[in-house]
XYZ file of C-alpha atoms in Angstrom:
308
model
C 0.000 0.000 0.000
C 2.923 2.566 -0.244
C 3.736 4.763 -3.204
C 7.091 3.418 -3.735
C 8.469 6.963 -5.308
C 7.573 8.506 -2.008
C 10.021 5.820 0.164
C 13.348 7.354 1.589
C 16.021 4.420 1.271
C 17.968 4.265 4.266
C 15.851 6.107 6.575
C 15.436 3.631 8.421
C 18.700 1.334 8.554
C 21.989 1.719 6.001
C 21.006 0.021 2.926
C 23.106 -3.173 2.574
C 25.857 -2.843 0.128
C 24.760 -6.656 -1.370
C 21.459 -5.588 -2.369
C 20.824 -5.188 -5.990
C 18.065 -2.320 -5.340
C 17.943 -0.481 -2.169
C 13.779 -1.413 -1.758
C 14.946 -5.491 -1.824
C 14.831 -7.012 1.367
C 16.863 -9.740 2.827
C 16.408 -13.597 3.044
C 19.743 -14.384 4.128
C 22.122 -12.238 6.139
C 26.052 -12.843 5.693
C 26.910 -13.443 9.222
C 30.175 -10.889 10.441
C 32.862 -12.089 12.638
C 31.679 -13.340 16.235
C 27.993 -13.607 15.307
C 26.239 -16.689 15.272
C 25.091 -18.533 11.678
C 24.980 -21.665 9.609
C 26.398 -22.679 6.191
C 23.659 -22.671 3.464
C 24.317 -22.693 -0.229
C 24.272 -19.073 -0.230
C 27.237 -18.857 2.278
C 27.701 -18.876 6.218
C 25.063 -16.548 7.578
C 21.545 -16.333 9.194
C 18.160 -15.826 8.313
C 16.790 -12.362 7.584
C 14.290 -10.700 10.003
C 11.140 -11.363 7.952
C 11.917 -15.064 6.753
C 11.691 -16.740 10.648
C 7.869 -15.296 10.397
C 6.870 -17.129 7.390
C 9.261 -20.220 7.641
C 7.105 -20.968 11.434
C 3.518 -19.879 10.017
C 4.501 -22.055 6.722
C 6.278 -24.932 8.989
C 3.021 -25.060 11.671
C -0.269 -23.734 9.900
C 0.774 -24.864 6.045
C 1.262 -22.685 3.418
C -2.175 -21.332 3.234
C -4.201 -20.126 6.512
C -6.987 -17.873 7.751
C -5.930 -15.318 10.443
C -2.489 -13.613 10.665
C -2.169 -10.978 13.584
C 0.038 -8.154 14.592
C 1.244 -4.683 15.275
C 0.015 -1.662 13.711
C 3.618 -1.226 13.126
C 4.277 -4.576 11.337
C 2.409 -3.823 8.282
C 5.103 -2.500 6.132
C 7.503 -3.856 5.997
C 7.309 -6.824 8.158
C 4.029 -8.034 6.655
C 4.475 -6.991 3.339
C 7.764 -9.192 3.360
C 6.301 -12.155 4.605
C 3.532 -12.198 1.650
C 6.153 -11.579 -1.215
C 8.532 -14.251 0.337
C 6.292 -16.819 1.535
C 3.563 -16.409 -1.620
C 7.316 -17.228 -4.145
C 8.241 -20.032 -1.883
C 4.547 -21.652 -2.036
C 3.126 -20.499 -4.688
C -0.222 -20.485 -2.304
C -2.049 -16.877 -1.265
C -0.549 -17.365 2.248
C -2.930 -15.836 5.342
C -6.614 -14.417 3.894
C -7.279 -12.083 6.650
C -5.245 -9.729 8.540
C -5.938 -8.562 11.905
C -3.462 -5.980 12.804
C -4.013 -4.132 16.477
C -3.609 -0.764 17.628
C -0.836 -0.060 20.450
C -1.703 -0.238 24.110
C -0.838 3.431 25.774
C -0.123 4.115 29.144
C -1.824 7.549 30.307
C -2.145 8.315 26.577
C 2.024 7.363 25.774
C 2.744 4.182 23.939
C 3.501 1.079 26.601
C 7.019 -0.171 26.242
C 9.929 -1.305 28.066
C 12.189 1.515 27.164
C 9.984 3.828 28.964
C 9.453 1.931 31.966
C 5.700 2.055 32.192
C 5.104 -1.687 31.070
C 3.128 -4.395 32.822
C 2.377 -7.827 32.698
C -1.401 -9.554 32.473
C -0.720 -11.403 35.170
C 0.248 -7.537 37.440
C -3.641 -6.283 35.834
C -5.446 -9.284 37.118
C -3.728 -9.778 40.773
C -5.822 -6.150 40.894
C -8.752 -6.568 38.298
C -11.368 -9.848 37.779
C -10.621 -11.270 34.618
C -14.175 -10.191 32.925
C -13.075 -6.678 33.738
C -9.621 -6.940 31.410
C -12.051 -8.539 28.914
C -14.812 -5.839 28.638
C -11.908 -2.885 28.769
C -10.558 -4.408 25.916
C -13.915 -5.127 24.833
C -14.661 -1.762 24.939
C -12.493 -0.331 21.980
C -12.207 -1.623 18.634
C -8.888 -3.777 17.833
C -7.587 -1.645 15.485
C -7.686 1.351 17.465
C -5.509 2.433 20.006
C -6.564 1.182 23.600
C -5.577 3.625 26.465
C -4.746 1.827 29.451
C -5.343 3.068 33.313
C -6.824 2.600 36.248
C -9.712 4.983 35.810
C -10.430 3.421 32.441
C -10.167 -0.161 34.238
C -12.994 1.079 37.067
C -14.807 2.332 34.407
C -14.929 -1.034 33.032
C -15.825 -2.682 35.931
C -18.800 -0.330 36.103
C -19.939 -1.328 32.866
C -19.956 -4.873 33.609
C -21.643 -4.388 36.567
C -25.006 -3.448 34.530
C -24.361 -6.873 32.861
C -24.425 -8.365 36.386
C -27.446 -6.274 37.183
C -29.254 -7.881 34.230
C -27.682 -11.015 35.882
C -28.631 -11.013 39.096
C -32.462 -10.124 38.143
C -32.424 -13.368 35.825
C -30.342 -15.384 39.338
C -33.287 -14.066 41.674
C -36.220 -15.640 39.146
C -34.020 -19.042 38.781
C -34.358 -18.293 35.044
C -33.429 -21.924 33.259
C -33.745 -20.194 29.494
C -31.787 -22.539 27.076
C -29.843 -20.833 24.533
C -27.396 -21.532 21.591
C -26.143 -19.297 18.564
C -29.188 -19.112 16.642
C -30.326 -16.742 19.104
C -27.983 -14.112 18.011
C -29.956 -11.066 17.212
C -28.738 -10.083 13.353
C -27.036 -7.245 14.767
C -25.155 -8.794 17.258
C -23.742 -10.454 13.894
C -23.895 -7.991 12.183
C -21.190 -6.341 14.746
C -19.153 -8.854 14.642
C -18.661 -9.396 11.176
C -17.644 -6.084 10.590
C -13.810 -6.538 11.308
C -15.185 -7.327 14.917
C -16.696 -4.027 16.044
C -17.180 -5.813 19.453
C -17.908 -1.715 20.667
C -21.107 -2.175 18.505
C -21.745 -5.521 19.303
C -21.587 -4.617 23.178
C -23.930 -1.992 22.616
C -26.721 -4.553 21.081
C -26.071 -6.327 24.094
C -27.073 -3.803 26.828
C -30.220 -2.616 24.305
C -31.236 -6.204 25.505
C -30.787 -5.919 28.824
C -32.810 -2.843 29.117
C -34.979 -4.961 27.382
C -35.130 -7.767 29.767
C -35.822 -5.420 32.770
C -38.688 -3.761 31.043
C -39.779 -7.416 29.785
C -39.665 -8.823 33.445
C -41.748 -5.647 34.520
C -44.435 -5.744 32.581
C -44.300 -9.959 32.496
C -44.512 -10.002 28.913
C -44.320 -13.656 27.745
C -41.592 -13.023 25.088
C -39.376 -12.127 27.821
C -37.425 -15.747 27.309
C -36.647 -14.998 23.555
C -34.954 -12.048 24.804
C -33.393 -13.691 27.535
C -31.992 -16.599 25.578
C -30.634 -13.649 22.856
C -28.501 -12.014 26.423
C -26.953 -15.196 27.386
C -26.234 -16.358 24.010
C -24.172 -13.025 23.392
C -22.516 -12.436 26.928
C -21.661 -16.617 26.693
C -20.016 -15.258 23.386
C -18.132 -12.670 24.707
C -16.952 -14.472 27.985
C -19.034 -11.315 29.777
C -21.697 -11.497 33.062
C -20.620 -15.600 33.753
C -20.207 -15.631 37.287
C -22.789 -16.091 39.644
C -24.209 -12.022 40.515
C -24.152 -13.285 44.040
C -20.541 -13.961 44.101
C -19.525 -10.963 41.505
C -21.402 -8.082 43.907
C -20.695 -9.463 47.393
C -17.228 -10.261 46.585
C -15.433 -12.468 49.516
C -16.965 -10.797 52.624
C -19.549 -12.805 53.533
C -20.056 -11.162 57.069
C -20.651 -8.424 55.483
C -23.053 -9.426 53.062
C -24.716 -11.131 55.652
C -25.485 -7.968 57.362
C -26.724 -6.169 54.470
C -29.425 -9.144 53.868
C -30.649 -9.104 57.454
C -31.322 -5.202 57.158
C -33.109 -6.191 53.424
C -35.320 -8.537 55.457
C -35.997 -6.396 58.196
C -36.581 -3.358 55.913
C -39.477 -6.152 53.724
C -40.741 -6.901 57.436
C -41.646 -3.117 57.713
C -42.643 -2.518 54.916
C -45.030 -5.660 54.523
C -46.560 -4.349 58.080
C -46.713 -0.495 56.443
C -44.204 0.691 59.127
C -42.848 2.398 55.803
C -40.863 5.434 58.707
C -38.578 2.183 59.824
C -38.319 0.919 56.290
C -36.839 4.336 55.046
C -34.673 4.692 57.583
C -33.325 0.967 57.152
C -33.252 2.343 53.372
C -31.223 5.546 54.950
C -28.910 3.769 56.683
C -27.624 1.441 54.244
C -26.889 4.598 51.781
C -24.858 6.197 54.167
C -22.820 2.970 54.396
C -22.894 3.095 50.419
C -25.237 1.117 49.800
C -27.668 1.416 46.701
C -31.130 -0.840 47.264
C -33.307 -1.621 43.757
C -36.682 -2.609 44.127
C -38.040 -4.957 41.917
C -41.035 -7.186 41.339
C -38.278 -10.113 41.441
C -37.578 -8.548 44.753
C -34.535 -6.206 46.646
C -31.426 -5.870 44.323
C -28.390 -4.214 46.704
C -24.931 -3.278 45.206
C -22.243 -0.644 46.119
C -22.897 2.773 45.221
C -20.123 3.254 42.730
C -21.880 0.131 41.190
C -25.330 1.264 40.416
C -26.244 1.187 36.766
């Protein structure tokens, strides 16, 4: 895709002295004193930079596959290289479909090791539930640049607790609704098929979730098509698959304990119209943070920061 007239040769490194045309690239690499390399019929040297790529997609996935990934940054002339090489070698068309990802930033500057601001998975998660890494990423399209921090990872977790809202309404009902993928909605597909716009595709996901809570409300008997349509999508995504109870309570039980025995008092009162003691019950729990949600299904509670 570049406009070859409009290349600089040797902006980038000096242009070896055995190439015949400064734009070649290299497939084998005359190997200088003290460095490491093989005899080959071309003489004692190593393989270029782009050939190792194709030689292990070639060696493990044949000459013709579906899905190659990368950088942004690989596409010329990484990517490029590998087509011309491994498409002479075969003969075949080599990948169909390219899937090249924007950079991760750090506070809006591009995560790397030089600049001391990288991080491992495994550091995000011993902070962060897994579901919450998933719907940040989730959350932008592949291609695009994805801005990583901790407000954007709380956001996140936000999100996902509407999911978990949606959840916990269907937990409270024992909903049982089978589901497979023929109960994608088209535009859940739709989404997806377009180069995996997973931000659109999350978006027809929570339109069904509203949907479910005004379903439930006004028991409408099509709520279960609906229903089957959420799970089918969030089962897709790996999104809302915990239990609510465990995802909002968390690991302190004692606590949650305490929060359900004010819930029950607080029905108690209300059931006998003491509706003063139920307020304050109400009252109390907010200034503790938390958030109470009425329901016909019953009392939804969650953390304040947490409320849809």
């Amino acid at each position: 895709g570049k406009n070859i007239e409009e290349l600089e040769a040797g902006s980038r490194v000096t242009v070896d002295k055995h190439k015949h045309d400064p734009l070649d690239f290299v497939l084998w690499k005359p190997a200088k004193e003290n460095e490491p390399g093989w005899d080959s019929p071309w003489g004692y040297g190593r393989p270029g930079w782009h050939i190792e790529c194709s030689a292990m997609s070639c060696a493990h996935l044949g000459a013709n596959f579906d899905i190659h990934g990368g950088g942004m940054d690989l596409k010329f002339p990484h990517h490029e290289n590998e087509i011309a090489q491994a498409c002479a070698a075969t003969g075949g068309s080599f990948a169909k479909y390219w899937l090249h990802n924007g950079f991760v930033n750090i506070n809006e500057e591009k995560m790397s090791k030089s600049l001391g601001n990288f991080f491992t998975i495994r550091e995000v998660l011993a902070r962060y539930d897994a579901e919450v890494l998933r719907m940040f990423i989730l959350s932008t399209h592949y291609r695009s640049p994805l801005d990583f921090s901790d407000a954007a990872l709380d956001t996140a977790k936000t999100t996902l607790d509407r999911l978990y809202t949606t959840r916990q309404r269907l937990d409270r009902i024992n909903d049982n609704t089978p589901f497979n993928e023929l109960d994608f909605p088209p535009s859940f597909i739709q989404a997806m098929n377009d180069d995996f716009n997973t931000p659109e595709a999350l978006a027809v996901l929570f339109d069904h979730g509203h949907t479910i809570h005004r379903a439930l409300d006004q028991q409408d008997a099509d709520a279960k098509h609906v229903i089957a349509a959420f799970k089918a999508m969030t089962h897709h995504l790996g999104l809302a698959q915990q239990a609510s109870e465990t995802w909002f309570r968390g690991d302190d039980l004692l606590f949650s304990q305490n929060i359900e025995t004010k819930i029950k008092a607080r029905n108690l009162a209300r059931k006998s119209q003491d509706f003063a003691r139920a307020d304050a019950i109400r009252a109390a729990l907010l200034a503790d943070g938390i958030v109470l949600e009425d329901s016909p299904d019953g009392t939804i509670w969650k953390h304040a920061l947490e409320r849809a």
